[in-house]
mmCIF file of C-alpha atoms and ligand atoms in Angstrom:
data_model
loop_
_atom_site.group_PDB
_atom_site.id
_atom_site.type_symbol
_atom_site.label_atom_id
_atom_site.label_comp_id
_atom_site.label_asym_id
_atom_site.label_seq_id
_atom_site.Cartn_x
_atom_site.Cartn_y
_atom_site.Cartn_z
ATOM 1 C CA MET A 224 266.544 -85.490 -95.900
ATOM 2 C CA VAL A 225 269.919 -86.198 -94.284
ATOM 3 C CA GLU A 226 269.617 -87.141 -90.572
ATOM 4 C CA ARG A 227 271.977 -84.904 -88.596
ATOM 5 C CA HIS A 228 274.300 -86.526 -86.079
ATOM 6 C CA LEU A 229 272.973 -86.122 -82.523
ATOM 7 C CA ASP A 230 275.004 -86.564 -79.347
ATOM 8 C CA ALA A 231 271.867 -86.320 -77.214
ATOM 9 C CA ASP A 232 268.217 -85.305 -77.253
ATOM 10 C CA VAL A 233 268.873 -82.646 -74.630
ATOM 11 C CA VAL A 234 272.000 -80.810 -73.483
ATOM 12 C CA VAL A 235 271.763 -79.104 -70.099
ATOM 13 C CA VAL A 236 274.160 -76.293 -69.153
ATOM 14 C CA GLY A 237 274.712 -76.110 -65.385
ATOM 15 C CA GLY A 238 274.599 -78.717 -62.634
ATOM 16 C CA GLY A 239 272.806 -76.664 -59.958
ATOM 17 C CA PRO A 240 269.366 -77.777 -58.754
ATOM 18 C CA ALA A 241 267.602 -76.375 -61.841
ATOM 19 C CA GLY A 242 269.855 -78.059 -64.410
ATOM 20 C CA SER A 243 269.955 -81.353 -62.513
ATOM 21 C CA ALA A 244 266.174 -81.414 -62.025
ATOM 22 C CA ALA A 245 265.706 -80.791 -65.767
ATOM 23 C CA ALA A 246 268.190 -83.551 -66.629
ATOM 24 C CA ILE A 247 266.534 -86.035 -64.252
ATOM 25 C CA ALA A 248 263.043 -85.149 -65.510
ATOM 26 C CA CYS A 249 264.134 -85.625 -69.146
ATOM 27 C CA ALA A 250 266.096 -88.840 -68.526
ATOM 28 C CA SER A 251 263.279 -90.419 -66.529
ATOM 29 C CA ARG A 252 261.065 -89.908 -69.596
ATOM 30 C CA GLY A 253 263.470 -91.861 -71.785
ATOM 31 C CA LEU A 254 265.446 -88.963 -73.321
ATOM 32 C CA ARG A 255 269.215 -89.046 -73.859
ATOM 33 C CA VAL A 256 270.773 -86.212 -71.878
ATOM 34 C CA VAL A 257 274.226 -84.616 -71.582
ATOM 35 C CA LEU A 258 274.762 -82.260 -68.626
ATOM 36 C CA LEU A 259 277.693 -79.813 -68.499
ATOM 37 C CA GLU A 260 278.905 -78.360 -65.204
ATOM 38 C CA ARG A 261 281.903 -76.044 -65.397
ATOM 39 C CA ASP A 262 282.923 -76.184 -61.707
ATOM 40 C CA VAL A 263 283.982 -78.827 -59.253
ATOM 41 C CA PHE A 264 281.643 -77.779 -56.443
ATOM 42 C CA ALA A 265 283.294 -75.631 -53.766
ATOM 43 C CA SER A 266 282.421 -76.566 -50.194
ATOM 44 C CA GLU A 267 280.553 -73.272 -49.764
ATOM 45 C CA ARG A 268 277.764 -72.618 -52.239
ATOM 46 C CA PRO A 269 274.980 -70.261 -51.138
ATOM 47 C CA GLY A 270 271.319 -71.294 -51.072
ATOM 48 C CA GLU A 271 271.322 -73.770 -48.197
ATOM 49 C CA THR A 272 267.919 -73.122 -46.617
ATOM 50 C CA LEU A 273 265.372 -75.238 -48.447
ATOM 51 C CA HIS A 274 261.678 -74.427 -48.236
ATOM 52 C CA PRO A 275 259.521 -77.425 -47.141
ATOM 53 C CA GLY A 276 257.911 -77.377 -50.603
ATOM 54 C CA ALA A 277 261.174 -78.752 -52.038
ATOM 55 C CA GLU A 278 260.727 -82.116 -50.319
ATOM 56 C CA PRO A 279 257.855 -83.519 -52.444
ATOM 57 C CA LEU A 280 259.676 -82.387 -55.591
ATOM 58 C CA LEU A 281 262.847 -84.135 -54.474
ATOM 59 C CA ALA A 282 260.789 -87.273 -53.794
ATOM 60 C CA GLN A 283 259.405 -87.031 -57.337
ATOM 61 C CA LEU A 284 262.997 -86.899 -58.596
ATOM 62 C CA GLY A 285 263.736 -90.150 -56.735
ATOM 63 C CA LEU A 286 265.684 -88.677 -53.829
ATOM 64 C CA SER A 287 263.502 -89.220 -50.755
ATOM 65 C CA GLU A 288 265.640 -92.044 -49.353
ATOM 66 C CA ARG A 289 269.000 -90.326 -49.801
ATOM 67 C CA LEU A 290 267.901 -86.773 -48.944
ATOM 68 C CA PRO A 291 268.434 -87.224 -45.152
ATOM 69 C CA THR A 292 272.144 -87.879 -45.800
ATOM 70 C CA VAL A 293 272.666 -84.230 -46.855
ATOM 71 C CA ILE A 294 270.393 -82.507 -44.325
ATOM 72 C CA GLY A 295 272.480 -80.728 -41.674
ATOM 73 C CA ALA A 296 269.571 -79.314 -39.647
ATOM 74 C CA ARG A 297 265.809 -78.916 -39.843
ATOM 75 C CA HIS A 298 263.588 -76.023 -38.753
ATOM 76 C CA GLU A 299 259.843 -75.555 -38.623
ATOM 77 C CA GLY A 300 259.811 -71.818 -39.166
ATOM 78 C CA ILE A 301 261.836 -68.606 -39.267
ATOM 79 C CA TRP A 302 262.390 -65.726 -36.835
ATOM 80 C CA ILE A 303 261.368 -62.501 -38.540
ATOM 81 C CA GLU A 304 261.958 -58.940 -37.347
ATOM 82 C CA TRP A 305 260.733 -56.711 -40.130
ATOM 83 C CA GLY A 306 259.303 -53.334 -39.155
ATOM 84 C CA SER A 307 257.758 -54.921 -36.043
ATOM 85 C CA PRO A 308 259.023 -56.858 -32.982
ATOM 86 C CA ARG A 309 260.669 -60.216 -33.600
ATOM 87 C CA ARG A 310 258.149 -63.019 -34.179
ATOM 88 C CA TYR A 311 258.428 -66.711 -34.996
ATOM 89 C CA GLU A 312 256.723 -67.593 -38.273
ATOM 90 C CA PRO A 313 256.070 -71.333 -38.708
ATOM 91 C CA TYR A 314 255.963 -72.687 -42.275
ATOM 92 C CA GLY A 315 252.592 -74.345 -41.634
ATOM 93 C CA ALA A 316 251.245 -77.791 -40.876
ATOM 94 C CA ASP A 317 248.957 -80.521 -42.155
ATOM 95 C CA GLY A 318 247.501 -83.762 -40.770
ATOM 96 C CA ASP A 319 251.017 -85.278 -40.597
ATOM 97 C CA GLY A 320 252.329 -82.462 -38.380
ATOM 98 C CA PRO A 321 254.337 -79.269 -38.874
ATOM 99 C CA TRP A 322 256.151 -78.701 -42.195
ATOM 100 C CA SER A 323 259.871 -78.372 -41.826
ATOM 101 C CA GLY A 324 262.511 -76.665 -43.916
ATOM 102 C CA MET A 325 265.969 -78.150 -44.453
ATOM 103 C CA GLN A 326 269.512 -76.854 -44.121
ATOM 104 C CA VAL A 327 271.785 -78.565 -46.608
ATOM 105 C CA SER A 328 275.369 -78.236 -47.664
ATOM 106 C CA ARG A 329 274.806 -77.198 -51.284
ATOM 107 C CA ALA A 330 277.938 -78.987 -52.495
ATOM 108 C CA ASP A 331 276.566 -82.264 -51.074
ATOM 109 C CA PHE A 332 273.002 -81.523 -52.193
ATOM 110 C CA ASP A 333 274.026 -80.624 -55.758
ATOM 111 C CA SER A 334 276.298 -83.693 -55.923
ATOM 112 C CA LEU A 335 273.386 -85.882 -54.792
ATOM 113 C CA LEU A 336 271.208 -84.560 -57.622
ATOM 114 C CA LEU A 337 274.012 -85.150 -60.135
ATOM 115 C CA ALA A 338 274.486 -88.709 -58.829
ATOM 116 C CA ARG A 339 270.756 -89.347 -59.365
ATOM 117 C CA ALA A 340 271.050 -87.965 -62.914
ATOM 118 C CA ARG A 341 273.993 -90.296 -63.634
ATOM 119 C CA GLU A 342 272.000 -93.229 -62.254
ATOM 120 C CA LEU A 343 269.307 -92.515 -64.876
ATOM 121 C CA GLY A 344 271.893 -92.549 -67.659
ATOM 122 C CA VAL A 345 272.641 -88.809 -67.941
ATOM 123 C CA ASP A 346 276.135 -88.209 -69.322
ATOM 124 C CA VAL A 347 277.382 -85.751 -66.653
ATOM 125 C CA ARG A 348 280.530 -83.875 -67.723
ATOM 126 C CA GLN A 349 282.167 -82.049 -64.818
ATOM 127 C CA PRO A 350 284.205 -79.915 -65.093
ATOM 128 C CA CYS A 351 283.148 -78.893 -68.592
ATOM 129 C CA ALA A 352 281.987 -75.392 -69.552
ATOM 130 C CA ALA A 353 279.573 -74.399 -72.307
ATOM 131 C CA THR A 354 281.339 -71.735 -74.347
ATOM 132 C CA ALA A 355 278.863 -70.847 -77.150
ATOM 133 C CA PRO A 356 275.515 -71.989 -78.527
ATOM 134 C CA LEU A 357 275.633 -73.882 -81.848
ATOM 135 C CA LEU A 358 273.347 -71.711 -83.955
ATOM 136 C CA GLY A 359 271.282 -73.330 -86.731
ATOM 137 C CA GLU A 360 269.148 -71.456 -89.267
ATOM 138 C CA ALA A 361 265.976 -71.234 -87.211
ATOM 139 C CA ARG A 362 266.899 -72.991 -83.980
ATOM 140 C CA LEU A 363 269.763 -74.076 -81.757
ATOM 141 C CA ASN A 364 271.700 -77.196 -82.707
ATOM 142 C CA GLY A 365 273.433 -77.679 -79.363
ATOM 143 C CA VAL A 366 276.331 -76.250 -77.437
ATOM 144 C CA MET A 367 280.063 -75.739 -77.977
ATOM 145 C CA THR A 368 282.067 -76.688 -74.909
ATOM 146 C CA ASP A 369 285.704 -76.372 -73.908
ATOM 147 C CA ASP A 370 285.863 -80.062 -74.814
ATOM 148 C CA GLY A 371 284.208 -79.899 -78.254
ATOM 149 C CA PRO A 372 280.627 -79.659 -79.565
ATOM 150 C CA VAL A 373 277.530 -81.376 -78.147
ATOM 151 C CA VAL A 374 274.819 -81.597 -80.814
ATOM 152 C CA ALA A 375 271.300 -81.928 -79.395
ATOM 153 C CA ARG A 376 267.670 -81.193 -80.222
ATOM 154 C CA VAL A 377 267.048 -79.045 -77.134
ATOM 155 C CA VAL A 378 269.334 -76.844 -75.013
ATOM 156 C CA VAL A 379 268.414 -76.202 -71.370
ATOM 157 C CA ASP A 380 270.138 -73.253 -69.715
ATOM 158 C CA GLY A 381 270.549 -73.881 -65.984
ATOM 159 C CA SER A 382 273.625 -71.641 -65.634
ATOM 160 C CA GLY A 383 272.154 -69.626 -62.754
ATOM 161 C CA ARG A 384 273.039 -65.962 -62.347
ATOM 162 C CA ALA A 385 275.567 -66.312 -65.221
ATOM 163 C CA ARG A 386 272.500 -66.354 -67.578
ATOM 164 C CA TRP A 387 274.749 -67.947 -70.165
ATOM 165 C CA LEU A 388 272.255 -68.575 -72.958
ATOM 166 C CA GLY A 389 270.326 -65.328 -72.518
ATOM 167 C CA ARG A 390 273.554 -63.374 -72.841
ATOM 168 C CA ALA A 391 274.676 -65.416 -75.874
ATOM 169 C CA LEU A 392 271.330 -65.073 -77.699
ATOM 170 C CA GLY A 393 270.770 -61.441 -76.673
ATOM 171 C CA VAL A 394 267.630 -62.241 -74.656
ATOM 172 C CA ASP A 395 267.286 -59.332 -72.230
ATOM 173 C CA SER A 396 266.540 -59.848 -68.560
ATOM 174 C CA PRO A 397 265.502 -56.400 -67.359
ATOM 175 C CA ALA A 398 265.869 -55.362 -63.721
ATOM 176 C CA ARG A 399 262.562 -55.281 -61.827
ATOM 177 C CA SER A 400 263.929 -53.904 -58.548
ATOM 178 C CA PRO A 401 266.503 -51.364 -57.417
ATOM 179 C CA ARG A 402 270.042 -52.777 -57.570
ATOM 180 C CA LEU A 403 270.337 -55.339 -54.751
ATOM 181 C CA ILE A 404 273.869 -56.476 -53.930
ATOM 182 C CA VAL A 405 274.237 -58.926 -51.044
ATOM 183 C CA ARG A 406 277.356 -59.999 -49.197
ATOM 184 C CA TYR A 407 277.552 -63.421 -47.552
ATOM 185 C CA GLY A 408 279.906 -65.528 -45.512
ATOM 186 C CA TYR A 409 280.404 -68.678 -43.442
ATOM 187 C CA MET A 410 281.426 -69.054 -39.801
ATOM 188 C CA GLU A 411 282.596 -71.918 -37.641
ATOM 189 C CA GLY A 412 281.811 -72.386 -33.943
ATOM 190 C CA THR A 413 278.671 -72.488 -31.852
ATOM 191 C CA CYS A 414 275.796 -70.030 -31.759
ATOM 192 C CA PRO A 415 272.976 -71.708 -29.773
ATOM 193 C CA VAL A 416 270.571 -68.825 -30.437
ATOM 194 C CA ARG A 417 270.648 -69.713 -34.147
ATOM 195 C CA ASP A 418 270.423 -73.507 -33.843
ATOM 196 C CA ALA A 419 266.655 -73.964 -33.840
ATOM 197 C CA ALA A 420 265.696 -71.650 -36.709
ATOM 198 C CA PRO A 421 267.123 -69.096 -39.166
ATOM 199 C CA ALA A 422 266.432 -65.377 -38.642
ATOM 200 C CA LEU A 423 265.680 -62.504 -41.014
ATOM 201 C CA VAL A 424 266.183 -59.154 -39.294
ATOM 202 C CA ALA A 425 265.728 -55.707 -40.833
ATOM 203 C CA ASP A 426 267.320 -52.568 -39.351
ATOM 204 C CA GLN A 427 267.579 -48.916 -40.428
ATOM 205 C CA THR A 428 270.103 -49.610 -43.198
ATOM 206 C CA GLY A 429 269.343 -53.104 -44.496
ATOM 207 C CA TRP A 430 268.580 -56.682 -43.550
ATOM 208 C CA THR A 431 270.546 -59.688 -42.277
ATOM 209 C CA TRP A 432 269.829 -63.383 -42.703
ATOM 210 C CA THR A 433 271.528 -65.841 -40.326
ATOM 211 C CA ALA A 434 271.183 -69.624 -40.352
ATOM 212 C CA ARG A 435 272.841 -72.771 -39.118
ATOM 213 C CA VAL A 436 274.054 -74.972 -42.001
ATOM 214 C CA ASN A 437 275.115 -78.001 -39.963
ATOM 215 C CA HIS A 438 277.100 -78.962 -36.860
ATOM 216 C CA ARG A 439 279.352 -75.924 -36.006
ATOM 217 C CA LYS A 440 278.808 -74.184 -39.375
ATOM 218 C CA TYR A 441 276.692 -71.045 -39.894
ATOM 219 C CA GLN A 442 275.891 -68.815 -42.851
ATOM 220 C CA TRP A 443 274.920 -65.136 -43.066
ATOM 221 C CA THR A 444 273.742 -62.847 -45.844
ATOM 222 C CA ARG A 445 273.601 -59.053 -45.616
ATOM 223 C CA LEU A 446 271.911 -56.503 -47.855
ATOM 224 C CA ASP A 447 272.384 -52.739 -47.351
ATOM 225 C CA PHE A 448 269.611 -50.645 -48.895
ATOM 226 C CA GLY A 449 271.081 -48.713 -51.824
ATOM 227 C CA ALA A 450 274.699 -49.666 -51.024
ATOM 228 C CA VAL A 451 277.155 -52.556 -51.178
ATOM 229 C CA PRO A 452 277.899 -54.022 -47.708
ATOM 230 C CA ASP A 453 281.495 -53.670 -46.445
ATOM 231 C CA ALA A 454 283.755 -56.673 -47.050
ATOM 232 C CA ASP A 455 284.588 -56.972 -43.324
ATOM 233 C CA TRP A 456 281.005 -56.670 -42.030
ATOM 234 C CA LEU A 457 279.827 -59.481 -39.698
ATOM 235 C CA PRO A 458 276.496 -60.046 -37.947
ATOM 236 C CA GLU A 459 276.568 -59.281 -34.234
ATOM 237 C CA GLU A 460 275.544 -62.809 -33.209
ATOM 238 C CA PHE A 461 278.425 -64.402 -35.149
ATOM 239 C CA ARG A 462 281.263 -62.077 -34.038
ATOM 240 C CA ALA A 463 282.715 -64.640 -31.614
ATOM 241 C CA LEU A 464 282.824 -67.306 -34.365
ATOM 242 C CA THR A 465 285.671 -67.949 -36.803
ATOM 243 C CA PRO A 466 285.224 -66.948 -40.460
ATOM 244 C CA LEU A 467 285.674 -69.973 -42.717
ATOM 245 C CA SER A 468 286.569 -67.990 -45.828
ATOM 246 C CA ARG A 469 286.546 -64.487 -47.269
ATOM 247 C CA THR A 470 283.115 -62.936 -47.637
ATOM 248 C CA ARG A 471 281.644 -62.830 -51.135
ATOM 249 C CA GLY A 472 279.145 -60.660 -52.976
ATOM 250 C CA ALA A 473 276.260 -61.451 -55.340
ATOM 251 C CA ASP A 474 273.928 -59.362 -57.460
ATOM 252 C CA MET A 475 270.375 -60.367 -56.489
ATOM 253 C CA THR A 476 268.511 -57.654 -58.404
ATOM 254 C CA TRP A 477 265.129 -59.078 -59.397
ATOM 255 C CA ARG A 478 265.106 -60.059 -63.062
ATOM 256 C CA MET A 479 263.184 -62.218 -65.469
ATOM 257 C CA ALA A 480 264.133 -63.084 -69.056
ATOM 258 C CA ASP A 481 261.988 -61.478 -71.772
ATOM 259 C CA SER A 482 261.651 -65.019 -73.189
ATOM 260 C CA ALA A 483 262.241 -67.995 -70.898
ATOM 261 C CA ALA A 484 261.967 -70.456 -73.808
ATOM 262 C CA GLY A 485 262.195 -70.441 -77.586
ATOM 263 C CA PRO A 486 262.752 -72.749 -80.553
ATOM 264 C CA GLY A 487 264.831 -75.574 -79.109
ATOM 265 C CA TRP A 488 265.769 -73.945 -75.797
ATOM 266 C CA PHE A 489 264.512 -73.477 -72.236
ATOM 267 C CA MET A 490 265.920 -71.413 -69.351
ATOM 268 C CA VAL A 491 265.501 -72.847 -65.865
ATOM 269 C CA GLY A 492 266.131 -71.618 -62.302
ATOM 270 C CA ASP A 493 267.996 -68.344 -61.822
ATOM 271 C CA ALA A 494 268.863 -68.280 -65.529
ATOM 272 C CA ALA A 495 265.146 -67.608 -66.159
ATOM 273 C CA ALA A 496 264.193 -65.495 -63.140
ATOM 274 C CA ILE A 497 265.968 -64.182 -60.029
ATOM 275 C CA LEU A 498 264.617 -62.830 -56.751
ATOM 276 C CA ASP A 499 266.626 -61.850 -53.687
ATOM 277 C CA PRO A 500 267.065 -64.404 -50.863
ATOM 278 C CA THR A 501 264.337 -62.879 -48.622
ATOM 279 C CA SER A 502 261.977 -64.946 -50.784
ATOM 280 C CA SER A 503 263.833 -68.087 -49.467
ATOM 281 C CA ARG A 504 262.607 -69.983 -52.486
ATOM 282 C CA GLY A 505 265.400 -69.869 -55.077
ATOM 283 C CA VAL A 506 266.155 -73.587 -54.859
ATOM 284 C CA LEU A 507 262.460 -74.486 -54.780
ATOM 285 C CA LYS A 508 261.872 -72.462 -57.961
ATOM 286 C CA ALA A 509 264.972 -73.991 -59.534
ATOM 287 C CA LEU A 510 263.610 -77.504 -58.915
ATOM 288 C CA MET A 511 260.113 -76.537 -60.100
ATOM 289 C CA THR A 512 261.322 -75.028 -63.370
ATOM 290 C CA GLY A 513 263.644 -77.986 -63.975
ATOM 291 C CA VAL A 514 260.821 -80.489 -63.501
ATOM 292 C CA MET A 515 258.374 -78.449 -65.603
ATOM 293 C CA SER A 516 260.832 -77.956 -68.464
ATOM 294 C CA GLY A 517 261.615 -81.694 -68.505
ATOM 295 C CA HIS A 518 257.928 -82.518 -68.727
ATOM 296 C CA LEU A 519 257.399 -80.080 -71.622
ATOM 297 C CA ILE A 520 260.570 -81.073 -73.503
ATOM 298 C CA ALA A 521 259.582 -84.746 -73.384
ATOM 299 C CA GLY A 522 256.092 -83.825 -74.640
ATOM 300 C CA VAL A 523 257.569 -81.907 -77.574
ATOM 301 C CA LEU A 524 260.258 -84.452 -78.532
ATOM 302 C CA GLN A 525 257.787 -87.321 -78.251
ATOM 303 C CA GLY A 526 255.392 -85.517 -80.622
ATOM 304 C CA LYS A 527 252.673 -84.838 -78.045
ATOM 305 C CA ALA A 528 252.903 -81.027 -78.095
ATOM 306 C CA PRO A 529 254.040 -78.365 -80.607
ATOM 307 C CA GLY A 530 257.349 -76.753 -79.601
ATOM 308 C CA ASP A 531 256.165 -73.141 -79.953
ATOM 309 C CA GLU A 532 253.119 -73.752 -77.759
ATOM 310 C CA ALA A 533 255.212 -75.477 -75.100
ATOM 311 C CA ALA A 534 257.674 -72.543 -75.103
ATOM 312 C CA ARG A 535 254.839 -69.999 -74.792
ATOM 313 C CA ALA A 536 253.113 -71.937 -71.982
ATOM 314 C CA TYR A 537 256.398 -72.306 -70.088
ATOM 315 C CA HIS A 538 257.202 -68.586 -70.334
ATOM 316 C CA ALA A 539 253.661 -67.641 -69.236
ATOM 317 C CA TRP A 540 253.851 -70.029 -66.248
ATOM 318 C CA ILE A 541 257.118 -68.490 -65.014
ATOM 319 C CA ALA A 542 255.968 -64.905 -65.690
ATOM 320 C CA ASP A 543 252.796 -65.558 -63.701
ATOM 321 C CA TRP A 544 254.508 -66.639 -60.478
ATOM 322 C CA PHE A 545 257.310 -64.099 -60.943
ATOM 323 C CA GLU A 546 254.788 -61.220 -61.089
ATOM 324 C CA THR A 547 252.973 -62.606 -58.022
ATOM 325 C CA ASP A 548 256.277 -62.938 -56.140
ATOM 326 C CA ILE A 549 257.496 -59.436 -56.979
ATOM 327 C CA GLY A 550 254.114 -58.030 -55.902
ATOM 328 C CA ASN A 551 254.458 -59.819 -52.546
ATOM 329 C CA LEU A 552 258.118 -58.904 -52.105
ATOM 330 C CA THR A 553 257.501 -55.234 -52.963
ATOM 331 C CA ALA A 554 254.728 -55.110 -50.335
ATOM 332 C CA PHE A 555 257.102 -56.815 -47.863
ATOM 333 C CA TYR A 556 259.869 -54.222 -48.451
ATOM 334 C CA ARG A 557 257.358 -51.354 -48.238
ATOM 335 C CA MET A 558 256.524 -52.443 -44.679
ATOM 336 C CA LEU A 559 259.930 -50.987 -43.743
ATOM 337 C CA ASN A 560 259.018 -47.486 -44.935
ATOM 338 C CA ASN A 561 262.427 -46.860 -46.500
ATOM 339 C CA SER A 562 262.988 -44.964 -49.735
ATOM 340 C CA LEU A 563 264.261 -47.987 -51.718
ATOM 341 C CA PHE A 564 260.816 -49.334 -52.652
ATOM 342 C CA ALA A 565 258.817 -46.104 -52.182
HETATM 343 C C1 LIG B 7 273.885 -65.254 -50.707
HETATM 344 C C2 LIG B 7 272.753 -66.082 -51.246
HETATM 345 C C3 LIG B 7 271.906 -66.730 -50.357
HETATM 346 C C4 LIG B 7 270.859 -67.508 -50.848
HETATM 347 N N1 LIG B 7 270.056 -68.154 -49.957
HETATM 348 C C5 LIG B 7 269.074 -68.972 -50.410
HETATM 349 C C6 LIG B 7 268.326 -69.767 -49.508
HETATM 350 O O1 LIG B 7 268.554 -69.742 -48.302
HETATM 351 N N2 LIG B 7 267.367 -70.588 -50.005
HETATM 352 C C7 LIG B 7 267.111 -70.662 -51.353
HETATM 353 O O2 LIG B 7 266.226 -71.422 -51.763
HETATM 354 N N3 LIG B 7 267.827 -69.923 -52.240
HETATM 355 C C8 LIG B 7 268.798 -69.102 -51.797
HETATM 356 N N4 LIG B 7 269.567 -68.405 -52.691
HETATM 357 C C9 LIG B 7 269.261 -68.526 -54.120
HETATM 358 C C10 LIG B 7 269.753 -69.868 -54.648
HETATM 359 O O3 LIG B 7 271.132 -70.007 -54.393
HETATM 360 C C11 LIG B 7 269.501 -69.925 -56.160
HETATM 361 O O4 LIG B 7 268.193 -69.491 -56.447
HETATM 362 C C12 LIG B 7 269.675 -71.352 -56.686
HETATM 363 O O5 LIG B 7 270.972 -71.843 -56.418
HETATM 364 C C13 LIG B 7 269.399 -71.361 -58.177
HETATM 365 O O6 LIG B 7 269.694 -72.640 -58.699
HETATM 366 P P1 LIG B 7 270.155 -72.781 -60.217
HETATM 367 O O7 LIG B 7 270.324 -74.235 -60.465
HETATM 368 O O8 LIG B 7 269.261 -71.987 -61.091
HETATM 369 O O9 LIG B 7 271.558 -72.021 -60.294
HETATM 370 P P2 LIG B 7 272.926 -72.335 -59.538
HETATM 371 O O10 LIG B 7 272.692 -73.020 -58.270
HETATM 372 O O11 LIG B 7 273.643 -71.020 -59.506
HETATM 373 O O12 LIG B 7 273.679 -73.339 -60.512
HETATM 374 C C14 LIG B 7 274.140 -72.909 -61.772
HETATM 375 C C15 LIG B 7 275.289 -73.809 -62.184
HETATM 376 O O13 LIG B 7 275.629 -73.541 -63.550
HETATM 377 C C16 LIG B 7 277.044 -73.641 -63.684
HETATM 378 N N5 LIG B 7 277.430 -72.886 -64.888
HETATM 379 C C17 LIG B 7 277.361 -71.546 -65.076
HETATM 380 N N6 LIG B 7 277.797 -71.238 -66.318
HETATM 381 C C18 LIG B 7 278.155 -72.417 -66.904
HETATM 382 C C19 LIG B 7 278.679 -72.736 -68.187
HETATM 383 N N7 LIG B 7 278.956 -71.808 -69.121
HETATM 384 N N8 LIG B 7 278.928 -74.047 -68.463
HETATM 385 C C20 LIG B 7 278.667 -75.021 -67.537
HETATM 386 N N9 LIG B 7 278.186 -74.752 -66.302
HETATM 387 C C21 LIG B 7 277.923 -73.464 -65.999
HETATM 388 C C22 LIG B 7 277.565 -73.033 -62.385
HETATM 389 O O14 LIG B 7 278.873 -73.472 -62.104
HETATM 390 C C23 LIG B 7 276.550 -73.561 -61.376
HETATM 391 O O15 LIG B 7 276.950 -74.787 -60.778
HETATM 392 C C24 LIG B 7 270.629 -67.621 -52.248
HETATM 393 C C25 LIG B 7 271.491 -66.977 -53.141
HETATM 394 C C26 LIG B 7 272.546 -66.227 -52.643
HETATM 395 C C27 LIG B 7 273.503 -65.562 -53.615
#
């Protein structure tokens, strides 16, 4: 049999937390990895409030020492006003004290993860976009990029809401919620009421999330039930602050891929499953799926596990927590007694 030329064992599409975690997990198990990221990170990337559960995962990825350099603020809980008076909900505590969440600048955070990947020998190509999968007879052979082909044994799709591989392979990702379009923006100035902890506040027509990102920078996200928020909408508490850029929109309809893995490919992070930001766990799930996929890919490529079983187990693992999360989120929305989740 003729050995085919390989550029890498694994090619990862996307340099967000999911793709980077997958690349780091694969490289730290001795695999050769190429990672493609199409964008030079903009200073404002949403997803800055990290759940405390992300910290042990980041330590596992070798980032505990450098993590403090990208943390702009910490908080031990969240203010929630959701069908009842405003209450402070702490994350929890253990023998070492209260757990705390982190506010990070995502551009810095994502760059830190990519730097760690490079340190482990990952060939990080940025900016470089994946343009099409290289289709073999029964499996993928890699990825075509705007800079030529990358031939690899496994493709990891960490392209986020773009769902690049799912769209290219025709893997459906059906909606599991009403259409949920959020609008979000960034403000500069001071807002002492928001410095200690983020807030999630529901009203008659939707909900608003407000958080401090770092010194003098704040972020908000707004969802209107059954409608798209106006482009010039601003949260009351931030009206005296200066907008840092135009507001942007994002489709956060809950979705999960019909298959999150297959012969020679894995989807990680938002590319596999999306929930809206009230779950506050998108980055945590991105890191978890990246780490898990890396573990399974190494097992398969090192001959310790059959590929089809690994793909099935991975899909079942994601489907299990996704179903639990949508059950919890549906119950959470129903507390508001509006028609959206009736
Ligand atoms: C308004 C808003 C607020 C949010 N708030 C929070 C929050 O507070 N906390 C939280 O945990 N989560 C939050 N989230 C969710 C969080 O941002 C995502 O869950 C998380 O970023 C998913 O990580 P990822 O790596 O899967 O995808 P992403 O972070 O989206 O990264 C995907 C990467 O793939 C790249 N890419 C796409 N296509 C290609 C291609 N063809 N070739 C090469 N590269 C490609 C993109 O450029 C991008 O860098 C929020 C989301 C939004 C929209």
